[in-house]
Coordinates of C-alpha atoms (C1' of nucleotides) in Angstrom, one line a residue:
Chain A
X247 CA -0.1 -0.3 0.0
X248 CA 2.7 2.2 1.1
X249 CA 3.9 3.4 -2.9
X250 CA 6.5 5.6 -2.2
X251 CA 8.3 5.6 1.0
X252 CA 9.6 9.4 1.9
X253 CA 13.6 8.5 2.5
X254 CA 15.8 11.0 4.3
X255 CA 18.6 12.3 1.4
X256 CA 21.3 11.0 1.0
X257 CA 22.2 9.5 4.3
X258 CA 21.5 5.2 4.8
X259 CA 18.6 4.4 7.1
X260 CA 19.5 4.7 10.4
X261 CA 18.4 1.9 13.2
X262 CA 14.8 3.6 14.1
X263 CA 13.9 5.2 11.0
X264 CA 14.3 0.5 9.8
X265 CA 11.8 -0.2 11.9
X266 CA 9.4 2.4 11.2
X267 CA 9.5 1.5 7.6
X268 CA 8.8 -1.9 7.8
X269 CA 5.9 -1.3 10.3
X270 CA 4.4 1.1 7.8
X271 CA 5.5 -1.7 4.8
X272 CA 3.2 -4.1 7.3
X273 CA 0.4 -1.4 7.2
X274 CA 1.1 -1.2 11.5
X275 CA -0.9 2.1 12.5
X276 CA -1.8 2.3 9.0
X277 CA 1.5 4.0 8.0
X278 CA 0.3 7.2 11.0
X279 CA 4.4 8.2 13.0
X280 CA 4.0 9.9 16.1
X281 CA 6.5 10.2 18.6
X282 CA 7.0 12.0 21.9
X283 CA 9.6 13.8 23.5
X284 CA 8.7 13.3 27.2
X285 CA 11.3 15.1 29.4
X286 CA 11.1 14.9 33.3
X287 CA 10.5 19.1 34.0
X288 CA 12.8 18.9 36.7
X289 CA 16.5 20.4 35.0
X290 CA 17.0 22.1 31.8
X291 CA 17.8 20.5 28.1
X292 CA 21.1 19.9 27.4
X293 CA 22.4 18.9 24.0
X294 CA 22.0 15.9 24.5
X295 CA 18.3 16.5 24.6
X296 CA 18.3 18.2 21.8
X297 CA 20.0 14.0 20.0
X298 CA 16.9 12.7 21.2
X299 CA 14.1 16.0 19.8
X300 CA 15.9 16.1 16.5
X301 CA 14.8 11.8 16.2
X302 CA 11.4 12.5 17.5
X303 CA 10.8 15.3 15.5
X304 CA 12.6 14.2 13.0
X305 CA 11.2 11.1 11.9
X306 CA 8.1 12.6 11.8
X307 CA 9.0 14.8 9.7
X308 CA 9.6 12.7 7.4
X309 CA 7.3 10.4 7.2
X310 CA 5.2 13.0 7.3
X311 CA 4.2 12.2 11.6
X312 CA 4.3 14.7 14.3
X313 CA 5.3 14.4 17.7
X314 CA 3.7 15.4 21.0
X315 CA 5.6 16.6 23.7
X316 CA 4.6 15.3 26.9
X317 CA 5.9 16.2 30.4
X318 CA 6.4 13.5 32.4
X319 CA 5.9 14.5 36.1
X320 CA 4.8 12.3 38.1
X321 CA 7.3 12.8 40.7
X322 CA 6.2 16.1 41.9
X323 CA 8.6 16.9 44.5
X324 CA 11.3 17.5 42.2
X325 CA 9.7 19.6 39.1
X326 CA 8.6 22.3 38.7
X327 CA 6.6 24.8 35.8
X328 CA 10.3 27.0 35.9
X329 CA 11.6 24.0 34.0
X330 CA 7.7 23.8 31.7
X331 CA 8.6 27.3 30.7
X332 CA 11.8 26.8 29.5
X333 CA 11.5 23.4 28.2
X334 CA 9.2 24.9 25.7
X335 CA 11.3 27.8 25.2
X336 CA 14.0 25.3 23.8
X337 CA 12.6 23.3 21.7
X338 CA 11.2 25.6 19.8
X339 CA 14.4 27.3 19.5
X340 CA 15.6 24.2 18.4
X341 CA 13.0 25.2 15.0
X342 CA 10.4 22.7 16.1
X343 CA 6.3 23.3 16.7
X344 CA 4.3 19.8 18.6
X345 CA 1.2 18.7 17.4
X346 CA -0.3 18.0 21.3
X347 CA 1.2 19.5 24.7
X348 CA 0.6 16.9 26.9
X349 CA 1.0 16.0 30.5
X350 CA 1.1 12.6 32.2
X351 CA -0.2 14.3 35.3
X352 CA -3.6 15.2 32.1
X353 CA -4.4 11.3 33.4
X354 CA -4.1 10.0 36.2
X355 CA -7.5 10.9 36.9
X356 CA -7.1 7.6 34.2
X357 CA -4.3 5.9 35.6
X358 CA -5.5 5.1 38.6
X359 CA -9.1 3.5 36.5
X360 CA -6.9 1.5 34.6
X361 CA -4.7 1.0 38.5
X362 CA -8.3 -1.1 40.0
X363 CA -8.4 -2.9 36.6
X364 CA -5.2 -5.2 36.7
X365 CA -5.9 -5.5 40.8
X366 CA -9.5 -6.1 40.0
X367 CA -7.4 -8.9 37.4
X368 CA -5.4 -10.1 40.2
X369 CA -2.4 -8.1 38.9
X370 CA -2.0 -5.7 41.0
X371 CA -1.4 -5.5 45.6
X372 CA -1.4 -3.3 48.1
X373 CA 2.3 -3.9 49.5
X374 CA 2.3 -2.7 53.4
X375 CA 6.1 -3.4 53.5
X376 CA 9.0 -0.7 54.8
X377 CA 10.9 0.7 52.2
X378 CA 14.0 -1.0 53.3
X379 CA 11.9 -4.9 53.4
X380 CA 10.9 -3.8 50.4
X381 CA 14.2 -3.8 48.9
X382 CA 14.8 -7.0 51.1
X383 CA 12.5 -8.9 49.4
X384 CA 13.4 -8.3 46.4
X385 CA 16.7 -10.1 46.5
X386 CA 19.1 -9.1 44.4
X387 CA 21.5 -10.6 41.0
X388 CA 22.2 -14.0 43.1
X389 CA 19.5 -14.4 44.5
X390 CA 15.8 -14.2 43.1
X391 CA 13.8 -12.3 45.6
X392 CA 10.7 -13.6 47.5
X393 CA 7.2 -13.0 47.8
X394 CA 5.7 -10.4 50.4
X395 CA 3.9 -11.9 52.6
X396 CA 0.6 -9.1 51.2
X397 CA 1.1 -10.9 47.9
X398 CA -2.2 -12.5 48.1
X399 CA -4.6 -10.4 49.6
X400 CA -8.1 -11.0 47.3
X401 CA -8.4 -8.3 44.5
X402 CA -11.0 -6.8 47.3
X403 CA -8.7 -6.0 49.6
X404 CA -6.4 -4.6 47.6
X405 CA -9.4 -2.7 45.7
X406 CA -10.0 -0.9 49.2
X407 CA -6.8 -0.8 50.7
X408 CA -6.2 0.8 47.3
X409 CA -8.8 3.8 47.8
X410 CA -8.2 3.9 50.8
X411 CA -4.1 5.1 49.5
X412 CA -5.9 7.5 47.3
X413 CA -7.8 8.4 49.9
X414 CA -5.2 9.7 51.9
X415 CA -6.5 7.4 54.5
X416 CA -2.3 6.4 55.2
X417 CA 0.4 8.2 55.9
X418 CA 2.8 8.5 52.8
X419 CA 5.1 6.5 52.7
X420 CA 3.3 3.4 54.6
X421 CA 1.8 1.2 51.7
X422 CA 2.1 0.9 47.6
X423 CA 0.7 -0.3 45.1
X424 CA 2.4 -2.8 42.8
X425 CA 1.9 -5.2 40.1
X426 CA 2.3 -8.8 41.0
X427 CA 4.8 -10.6 38.3
X428 CA 7.5 -12.4 39.1
X429 CA 9.6 -12.0 42.4
X430 CA 12.4 -14.7 40.0
X431 CA 13.0 -13.0 37.8
X432 CA 16.9 -12.3 36.8
X433 CA 15.3 -9.1 34.8
X434 CA 15.0 -6.4 38.5
X435 CA 12.6 -4.2 37.1
X436 CA 10.0 -7.8 37.4
X437 CA 10.1 -8.3 40.4
X438 CA 6.5 -7.3 41.5
X439 CA 7.4 -3.4 40.8
X440 CA 5.4 -0.3 42.8
X441 CA 2.8 1.5 40.1
X442 CA 2.2 3.8 43.6
X443 CA 3.6 5.7 46.0
X444 CA 1.8 7.3 48.7
X445 CA 3.5 11.3 49.1
X446 CA 1.8 14.4 50.1
X447 CA 3.5 16.8 48.1
X448 CA 2.2 20.1 46.1
X449 CA 1.9 18.9 42.2
X450 CA 2.5 21.8 40.0
X451 CA 0.3 20.7 37.7
X452 CA -3.2 19.2 40.0
X453 CA -2.1 20.6 43.5
X454 CA -3.3 17.9 45.6
X455 CA -5.6 16.8 44.5
X456 CA -3.4 13.4 44.7
X457 CA -1.7 12.0 47.5
X458 CA -0.7 9.3 45.1
X459 CA 1.4 9.1 42.6
X460 CA 2.0 6.9 39.9
X461 CA 6.3 5.4 39.1
X462 CA 7.6 5.7 35.7
X463 CA 7.1 2.8 34.3
X464 CA 3.8 2.2 35.0
X465 CA 2.7 5.8 34.3
X466 CA 5.1 6.1 30.7
X467 CA 3.5 3.4 28.7
X468 CA 0.1 4.7 29.6
X469 CA 0.9 8.1 28.7
X470 CA 2.4 6.9 25.8
X471 CA -0.9 4.2 24.5
X472 CA -3.3 7.4 25.9
X473 CA -1.6 9.4 22.7
X474 CA -1.4 6.6 20.5
X475 CA 2.4 7.2 20.2
X476 CA 3.1 4.6 17.2
X477 CA 7.3 5.1 18.5
X478 CA 8.4 5.6 21.7
X479 CA 12.1 6.5 21.3
X480 CA 14.6 6.8 25.0
X481 CA 17.7 5.7 25.2
X482 CA 19.0 2.9 26.3
X483 CA 18.9 3.1 29.9
X484 CA 15.5 1.9 29.5
X485 CA 16.1 -1.0 27.6
X486 CA 15.5 -4.2 30.0
X487 CA 12.5 -2.1 31.1
X488 CA 10.8 -2.3 28.0
X489 CA 9.7 -5.8 30.0
X490 CA 7.6 -3.2 32.0
X491 CA 6.2 -1.8 29.3
X492 CA 4.7 -4.9 27.4
X493 CA 3.4 -5.8 30.5
X494 CA 1.0 -3.1 31.4
X495 CA -0.2 -2.4 28.2
X496 CA -1.3 -6.1 27.7
X497 CA -3.0 -6.3 30.8
X498 CA -5.7 -4.3 29.1
X499 CA -6.7 -8.2 27.7
X500 CA -10.1 -7.4 26.2
X501 CA -8.6 -3.7 25.1
X502 CA -10.5 -1.4 26.8
X503 CA -8.2 1.2 27.7
X504 CA -6.2 1.3 24.8
X505 CA -6.3 1.0 21.4
X506 CA -4.3 -1.4 19.2
X507 CA -1.3 -1.8 17.5
X508 CA 0.1 -0.4 20.6
X509 CA 3.2 1.6 21.4
X510 CA 6.1 0.5 20.7
X511 CA 9.4 0.7 22.9
X512 CA 12.4 1.6 21.1
X513 CA 15.7 2.2 22.8
X514 CA 19.2 4.2 20.9
X515 CA 22.6 5.4 22.3
X516 CA 22.3 8.8 24.4
X517 CA 25.1 10.9 23.2
X518 CA 28.3 11.9 25.4
X519 CA 30.7 14.6 24.6
X520 CA 34.2 14.8 24.4
X521 CA 35.6 17.8 27.6
X522 CA 31.9 18.0 29.5
X523 CA 29.3 16.1 31.8
X524 CA 25.7 15.7 30.5
X525 CA 23.6 15.1 33.6
X526 CA 21.8 17.5 35.0
X527 CA 23.3 15.9 38.4
X528 CA 26.7 16.7 38.3
X529 CA 25.3 20.4 35.9
X530 CA 23.9 20.3 38.8
X531 CA 26.4 21.1 40.9
X532 CA 28.6 23.4 38.4
X533 CA 25.9 26.2 38.6
X534 CA 25.3 25.5 42.4
X535 CA 29.1 25.5 43.2
X536 CA 29.7 29.2 41.3
X537 CA 31.7 27.5 38.7
X538 CA 29.5 28.4 36.2
X539 CA 27.1 31.6 36.3
X540 CA 24.4 29.6 35.6
X541 CA 22.2 26.5 33.5
X542 CA 23.2 29.5 30.8
X543 CA 26.5 30.4 31.0
X544 CA 28.4 29.8 27.8
X545 CA 30.1 28.1 29.0
X546 CA 27.2 24.4 29.3
X547 CA 26.1 22.4 27.4
X548 CA 22.5 23.1 28.1
X549 CA 20.2 24.9 25.2
X550 CA 20.8 27.9 26.9
X551 CA 23.6 27.8 27.3
X552 CA 24.7 27.6 23.9
X553 CA 21.8 29.6 22.5
X554 CA 23.8 32.4 25.1
X555 CA 27.1 31.1 23.4
X556 CA 25.8 32.3 19.9
X557 CA 25.1 28.7 18.2
X558 CA 22.6 28.6 15.9
X559 CA 19.4 25.9 15.6
X560 CA 20.3 25.4 12.8
X561 CA 23.8 24.0 13.2
X562 CA 22.8 21.8 16.6
X563 CA 20.8 19.8 13.8
X564 CA 23.2 19.5 12.0
X565 CA 25.4 18.1 14.7
X566 CA 22.3 15.8 15.4
X567 CA 22.8 14.2 12.3
X568 CA 26.2 14.2 11.8
X569 CA 26.1 11.7 15.3
X570 CA 23.9 9.3 14.1
X571 CA 21.5 7.6 15.9
X572 CA 23.1 3.8 17.0
X573 CA 23.1 1.8 20.1
X574 CA 26.8 1.2 20.6
X575 CA 27.7 4.0 23.6
X576 CA 29.1 7.1 22.2
X577 CA 31.3 9.9 22.5
X578 CA 30.9 12.5 20.4
X579 CA 34.4 14.9 19.3
X580 CA 33.2 18.5 20.8
X581 CA 35.2 19.0 17.7
X582 CA 32.0 18.2 15.8
X583 CA 29.8 20.7 16.8
X584 CA 32.1 23.1 16.7
X585 CA 32.7 22.2 13.3
X586 CA 29.2 22.9 13.1
X587 CA 28.4 25.6 13.8
X588 CA 32.4 27.2 12.1
X589 CA 30.2 25.3 8.9
X590 CA 27.0 27.3 9.4
X591 CA 28.4 30.7 10.7
X592 CA 31.0 31.5 7.3
X593 CA 28.1 31.5 5.3
X594 CA 25.6 34.2 7.1
X595 CA 28.0 35.7 9.5
X596 CA 28.5 39.5 8.5
X597 CA 32.3 39.7 8.8
X598 CA 33.9 42.9 11.0
X599 CA 37.0 44.0 13.0
X600 CA 37.6 44.0 16.4
X601 CA 40.5 44.2 18.5
X602 CA 41.3 41.2 20.7
X603 CA 44.4 42.3 23.0
X604 CA 45.5 46.6 21.0
X605 CA 49.1 46.9 20.2
X606 CA 48.8 50.5 19.3
X607 CA 50.2 51.8 15.7
X608 CA 51.2 55.0 14.2
X609 CA 50.6 55.6 11.2
X610 CA 54.5 57.8 10.6
X611 CA 53.8 59.5 7.2
X612 CA 50.0 61.0 8.2
X613 CA 49.6 64.4 10.3
X614 CA 47.4 63.6 13.8
X615 CA 44.1 63.4 12.8
X616 CA 44.0 62.9 9.2
X617 CA 41.8 59.9 8.1
X618 CA 40.3 58.7 4.9
X619 CA 37.8 56.1 4.4
X620 CA 37.8 52.8 2.5
X621 CA 34.8 49.4 1.2
X622 CA 34.8 46.6 3.6
X623 CA 32.9 43.7 1.9
X624 CA 30.8 42.3 4.7
X625 CA 31.6 39.2 2.9
X626 CA 34.7 37.8 1.4
X627 CA 31.7 35.4 -1.0
X628 CA 28.8 37.4 -0.9
X629 CA 28.8 40.3 -2.1
X630 CA 25.5 40.2 -1.4
X631 CA 25.3 40.4 2.3
X632 CA 26.8 44.8 1.3
X633 CA 29.4 46.6 2.4
X634 CA 30.8 48.9 5.1
X635 CA 32.9 51.9 5.1
X636 CA 35.7 52.7 7.0
X637 CA 38.4 55.3 8.5
X638 CA 41.4 55.2 8.4
X639 CA 43.1 57.3 10.7
X640 CA 47.2 57.6 12.0
X641 CA 46.6 55.9 14.7
X642 CA 45.3 52.5 15.1
X643 CA 45.8 49.4 16.4
X644 CA 45.6 46.0 15.8
X645 CA 45.7 42.4 18.0
X646 CA 49.4 42.0 19.9
X647 CA 49.5 38.6 18.1
X648 CA 50.1 40.2 14.6
X649 CA 54.0 41.4 16.1
X650 CA 56.4 39.9 17.3
X651 CA 59.7 41.9 17.3
X652 CA 62.2 38.8 16.0
X653 CA 60.3 36.5 13.5
X654 CA 59.3 33.0 12.9
X655 CA 60.1 31.2 10.5
X656 CA 57.0 32.0 7.9
X657 CA 56.1 34.9 9.5
X658 CA 54.0 36.6 8.0
X659 CA 52.7 39.1 10.3
X660 CA 54.5 42.2 11.3
X661 CA 57.5 42.2 12.0
X662 CA 61.1 45.7 12.6
X663 CA 61.1 45.7 8.5
X664 CA 58.1 44.1 7.7
X665 CA 55.0 45.4 5.1
X666 CA 51.9 43.3 6.1
X667 CA 47.9 44.5 4.2
X668 CA 45.8 46.2 6.6
X669 CA 42.8 44.6 5.1
X670 CA 40.8 46.8 3.3
X671 CA 42.5 49.6 3.5
X672 CA 47.2 49.6 2.4
X673 CA 49.6 48.5 2.9
X674 CA 52.2 48.6 6.2
X675 CA 55.8 48.8 6.6
X676 CA 57.1 48.7 10.4
X677 CA 60.0 50.7 10.7
X678 CA 59.7 51.2 14.6
X679 CA 59.5 49.6 17.6
X680 CA 58.2 51.7 20.7
X681 CA 59.3 49.8 24.0
X682 CA 57.8 50.7 27.9
X683 CA 60.9 51.0 30.7
X684 CA 59.8 47.5 31.4
X685 CA 60.8 47.0 27.4
X686 CA 57.4 45.8 26.8
X687 CA 56.7 46.5 23.1
X688 CA 53.0 49.6 24.0
X689 CA 54.1 50.7 20.1
X690 CA 54.5 50.7 16.1
X691 CA 55.7 53.1 14.5
X692 CA 54.4 52.2 10.3
X693 CA 54.7 53.7 7.1
X694 CA 52.2 53.2 5.1
X695 CA 52.7 52.8 1.1
X696 CA 49.9 55.5 -0.2
X697 CA 49.4 53.9 -4.0
X698 CA 48.3 50.5 -2.3
X699 CA 44.5 52.0 -0.7
X700 CA 42.7 49.2 -1.0
X701 CA 45.1 46.7 -0.1
X702 CA 47.2 46.2 -4.1
X703 CA 50.6 47.8 -4.6
X704 CA 50.3 49.3 -8.3
X705 CA 53.8 47.3 -8.8
X706 CA 52.2 44.2 -8.3
X707 CA 54.8 43.2 -4.6
X708 CA 53.1 40.5 -3.0
X709 CA 52.2 40.2 0.5
X710 CA 51.1 37.7 2.5
X711 CA 49.9 39.4 5.4
X712 CA 47.1 40.7 6.0
X713 CA 45.9 41.8 9.4
X714 CA 43.3 43.0 11.0
X715 CA 42.6 46.4 12.4
X716 CA 40.8 49.1 14.0
X717 CA 41.3 52.9 14.2
X718 CA 42.2 53.8 18.0
X719 CA 40.5 56.9 17.2
X720 CA 37.0 55.2 15.7
X721 CA 37.5 52.6 17.9
X722 CA 34.5 52.0 20.3
X723 CA 35.6 50.2 23.9
X724 CA 34.2 46.3 24.5
X725 CA 34.6 43.8 26.3
X726 CA 35.6 40.1 25.2
X727 CA 34.7 36.6 26.9
X728 CA 36.6 34.1 26.2
X729 CA 36.0 30.0 26.1
X730 CA 37.2 27.0 26.7
X731 CA 36.6 23.7 28.0
X732 CA 35.2 23.2 31.0
X733 CA 37.8 19.8 31.7
X734 CA 41.4 19.3 30.7
X735 CA 39.6 16.1 30.0
X736 CA 38.0 14.1 27.2
X737 CA 36.5 11.8 29.9
X738 CA 36.0 13.8 32.8
X739 CA 33.9 11.0 34.5
X740 CA 36.7 8.1 33.9
X741 CA 38.5 10.1 36.8
X742 CA 40.3 7.8 38.3
X743 CA 38.2 5.6 41.9
X744 CA 37.7 7.3 44.5
X745 CA 39.3 11.5 43.2
X746 CA 36.7 13.7 42.7
X747 CA 35.6 14.4 39.2
X748 CA 36.0 18.2 39.7
X749 CA 39.3 18.7 40.1
X750 CA 39.5 17.7 36.2
X751 CA 37.9 21.3 35.5
X752 CA 39.6 23.8 33.3
X753 CA 40.6 26.9 35.6
X754 CA 41.2 28.8 32.5
X755 CA 37.7 28.2 30.9
X756 CA 36.9 32.2 31.3
X757 CA 38.7 34.8 30.2
X758 CA 37.4 37.9 30.1
X759 CA 39.3 40.9 28.1
X760 CA 37.9 44.1 29.0
X761 CA 39.7 46.2 26.3
X762 CA 39.0 45.2 22.7
X763 CA 38.7 46.9 19.9
X764 CA 35.5 47.0 17.8
X765 CA 34.7 48.7 14.8
X766 CA 31.7 51.7 15.4
X767 CA 29.1 49.5 13.8
X768 CA 29.5 47.0 17.0
X769 CA 28.5 49.5 19.5
X770 CA 25.1 49.6 18.3
X771 CA 24.6 45.9 17.7
X772 CA 21.6 43.8 19.5
X773 CA 22.3 40.9 22.5
X774 CA 22.2 37.5 20.1
X775 CA 24.1 39.2 17.0
X776 CA 26.7 37.3 15.5
X777 CA 29.1 38.3 13.6
X778 CA 32.9 36.7 12.3
X779 CA 35.4 38.9 14.0
X780 CA 38.5 38.3 10.9
X781 CA 40.3 36.3 11.9
X782 CA 40.2 35.5 14.9
X783 CA 36.8 33.9 15.4
X784 CA 32.7 33.7 14.9
X785 CA 31.7 35.9 18.2
X786 CA 27.7 36.9 19.4
X787 CA 26.6 39.5 21.7
X788 CA 25.7 39.3 25.0
X789 CA 22.8 40.1 27.3
X790 CA 25.3 41.6 29.3
X791 CA 25.3 44.3 26.9
X792 CA 24.9 47.7 28.0
X793 CA 24.3 50.8 25.3
X794 CA 28.1 51.7 25.5
X795 CA 29.3 49.0 27.3
X796 CA 29.6 46.4 24.6
X797 CA 30.2 42.5 25.2
X798 CA 30.8 39.7 23.2
X799 CA 31.2 35.8 23.9
X800 CA 33.3 34.0 21.6
X801 CA 31.3 31.1 19.7
X802 CA 34.5 29.9 19.3
X803 CA 37.3 30.7 17.4
X804 CA 38.3 29.7 13.1
X805 CA 40.3 27.5 12.5
X806 CA 44.0 28.1 13.6
X807 CA 46.9 26.6 11.0
X808 CA 50.0 28.9 12.1
X809 CA 49.3 27.7 15.5
X810 CA 50.5 24.3 14.0
X811 CA 52.7 25.3 11.6
X812 CA 54.9 26.9 15.1
X813 CA 54.4 24.5 17.0
X814 CA 55.7 22.3 14.8
X815 CA 58.8 24.8 13.7
X816 CA 59.5 25.3 17.3
Chain B
rU129 C1' 28.6 -16.2 38.9
rG130 C1' 21.5 -13.4 38.0
rG131 C1' 19.5 -10.3 32.9
rG132 C1' 19.2 -7.5 29.5
rG133 C1' 23.0 -4.1 25.8
rA134 C1' 27.3 -3.3 22.7
rG135 C1' 32.5 -4.6 19.7
rU136 C1' 33.7 -2.1 11.9
rA137 C1' 40.1 3.7 11.9
rG138 C1' 41.5 9.2 16.8
rC139 C1' 36.2 10.2 17.6
rC140 C1' 31.1 9.2 14.9
rA141 C1' 29.0 5.8 11.8
rA142 C1' 27.5 2.8 6.6
rG143 C1' 27.8 -2.5 5.6
rU144 C1' 22.2 -7.6 6.8
rG145 C1' 26.4 -14.6 2.6
rG146 C1' 29.7 -11.6 -2.7
rU147 C1' 35.2 -9.3 -1.3
rA148 C1' 34.8 -2.7 4.3
rA149 C1' 30.7 4.2 2.1
rG150 C1' 30.6 8.8 4.1
rG151 C1' 31.0 12.6 8.0
rC152 C1' 34.6 14.9 12.1
rA153 C1' 39.7 14.8 13.2
rG154 C1' 45.1 13.9 11.0
rC155 C1' 48.4 14.6 7.2
rA156 C1' 49.6 16.7 1.9
rG157 C1' 48.8 20.8 -2.3
rG158 C1' 46.2 24.5 -4.4
rU159 C1' 43.5 29.4 -4.5
rU160 C1' 42.9 33.4 -1.1
rU161 C1' 43.1 41.4 0.6
rU162 C1' 40.9 36.2 6.4
rG163 C1' 47.9 31.5 7.8
rA164 C1' 39.5 31.7 7.5
rU165 C1' 36.8 29.6 3.8
rC166 C1' 37.0 27.0 -0.3
rC167 C1' 39.4 23.2 -4.1
rU168 C1' 42.8 17.9 -4.7
rG169 C1' 44.7 13.6 -3.0
rC170 C1' 45.6 11.3 1.4
rG171 C1' 44.4 6.1 5.9
rU172 C1' 46.3 -2.5 4.0
rA173 C1' 40.4 -0.9 9.3
rC174 C1' 44.6 -8.0 10.8
rC175 C1' 36.1 -6.2 11.2
rG176 C1' 37.3 -6.9 19.6
rA177 C1' 40.1 -12.5 19.7
rG178 C1' 40.1 -17.9 18.4
rG179 C1' 37.7 -22.0 16.1
rG180 C1' 33.3 -23.8 12.3
rU181 C1' 30.2 -23.1 7.8
rU182 C1' 30.4 -21.6 3.0
rC183 C1' 33.7 -21.5 -3.9
rG184 C1' 33.1 -17.0 -0.9
rA185 C1' 31.5 -14.0 6.0
rA186 C1' 32.4 -7.6 8.4
rU187 C1' 27.6 -10.7 7.5
rC188 C1' 25.7 -17.5 9.4
rC189 C1' 27.1 -21.1 13.8
rU190 C1' 30.4 -21.9 18.2
rU191 C1' 33.4 -20.8 22.2
rC192 C1' 35.9 -17.1 24.8
rC193 C1' 37.4 -11.7 25.8
rU194 C1' 36.0 -6.9 26.5
rC195 C1' 32.5 -2.2 27.6
rC196 C1' 27.3 -0.3 29.4
rC197 C1' 23.0 -0.8 31.6
rC198 C1' 20.2 -3.1 36.4
rA199 C1' 19.4 -3.9 43.4
rA200 C1' 16.1 4.0 44.5
rC201 C1' 8.0 4.6 46.8
rC202 C1' 13.9 8.7 40.4
rA203 C1' 12.7 8.8 34.8

RNA sequence: UGGGGAGUAGCCAAGUGGUAAGGCAGCAGGUUUUGAUCCUGCGUACCGAGGGUUCGAAUCCUUCCUCCCCAACCA
């Protein structure tokens, strides 16, 4: 029937797409595809979630389906609306529109009814064991569990007890509802897992309506089935929960509760990134310990952090596409993420000039106050981005990195006696180096070639080096924040036993430059605007910017082959 | 020592019995008023290891090894 299956462009299918296509060929779900992204609103989304979001929405997109956003809010003590809002914002920012917005808590009444059904079928029972006793009765990997003494209570008694649990007649933690499955199972999840616990906590949506709350394993599959999700995608650690996922839904023998076919859980490998941590617990620690400034610190792998850093949604989607989908535990190279943002910004970021660490240059054959204008393209390969005019004056700033008193081999930049091009302006030759009493180079006195206006000498002589510059009389001072990885080791979690993972923190992950000079047009840039500062990298205006006090974040540097050459040559 | 997964180049990842795609990284060139971009070329990957089946195996069988997950009233 499905004559033509849409195939993702120029790429082989990953295993989940193959499953979806096989289902479509069989006509399962009538060819329908409905996925869901089910975050628990207890933290901020990070790049790992982005992989899952792209997978779920991407699948729906390529097969003409849809994706629901569902908040998995079954544990009121951990969850909060603050997170609901940030999650909605982040998913939208990534570029996705969900079909239904749901909350597991919306299904609490239904879940309660279905639980009664399980009780009536003799598939669930109220257990009075304490938390410690339950753990003890459950056994461990080596010894099978033993049945709870309450396991054989009659459906009538269970029903009455469960109703009284719901009615608030018992104290928190005094009883639970358990599924009656198999205490001998090698799969610990099947040793009569908990379905409900008593917990008098205020829920961000249901308030104080309930004092019993369902557990993940019970709530998740039921929620999926209610929404008629076709493919329920989750990460590898839920693999051995799948029999439980299926079990709960299959107890609806006559099909009174759920539409068939039932959803299918499929697991894939979560994303890990080198030089960072991804778990909510770790990220929270970084925030709480003040190691970063907050969840949106540009060094954080959170979506709000990446956004503030200057990453585009497109680059993150491209990254998710490039890392692939499979079942092997994987650690993606942080360099791939950098590649993705450079690839995107290379095309769309207007070029500007900014001097990060200023070194004063005086053009000796110009007079103070003398100036001429030059027209500089905003993108070397995209004329549609236009040009801008810059004033060239006697006093300039160039970057300290672009001058060496003794030039190493293959040095194309400025050095005593050397000639370089100042981008878009002219050729200059360094005639004199001025030092302070301590011997630091504080000023360069250069001579410009008036015949080279625009950047080329009429005699055709070749000048290898081109430097960015800024007019000292027109430039605006700015703060620039440079970022390096948060950790010094690829796998911060791979610390030796007993050692603190925080010992691997990179003390130089943030460097703040307070005396950068930017070309005037940059002073009015709005927070979030992105530029390429020629020769130094891609930058984004930070939200901390104020009128007259712009702040830029370096999203990522440009590839730097000179540093490699120098490293090899010396 | 129980259950569930996974092992293909530094990092990802195709491949589903016919003789190892692609991307990132790296290396070497070329172009270039960003040492950027762009373009070109470059990897015997003993396909975790050993046996076996087969004319032929990364793909099938078998034994073994390694790594990851599971013993929250977390998700």
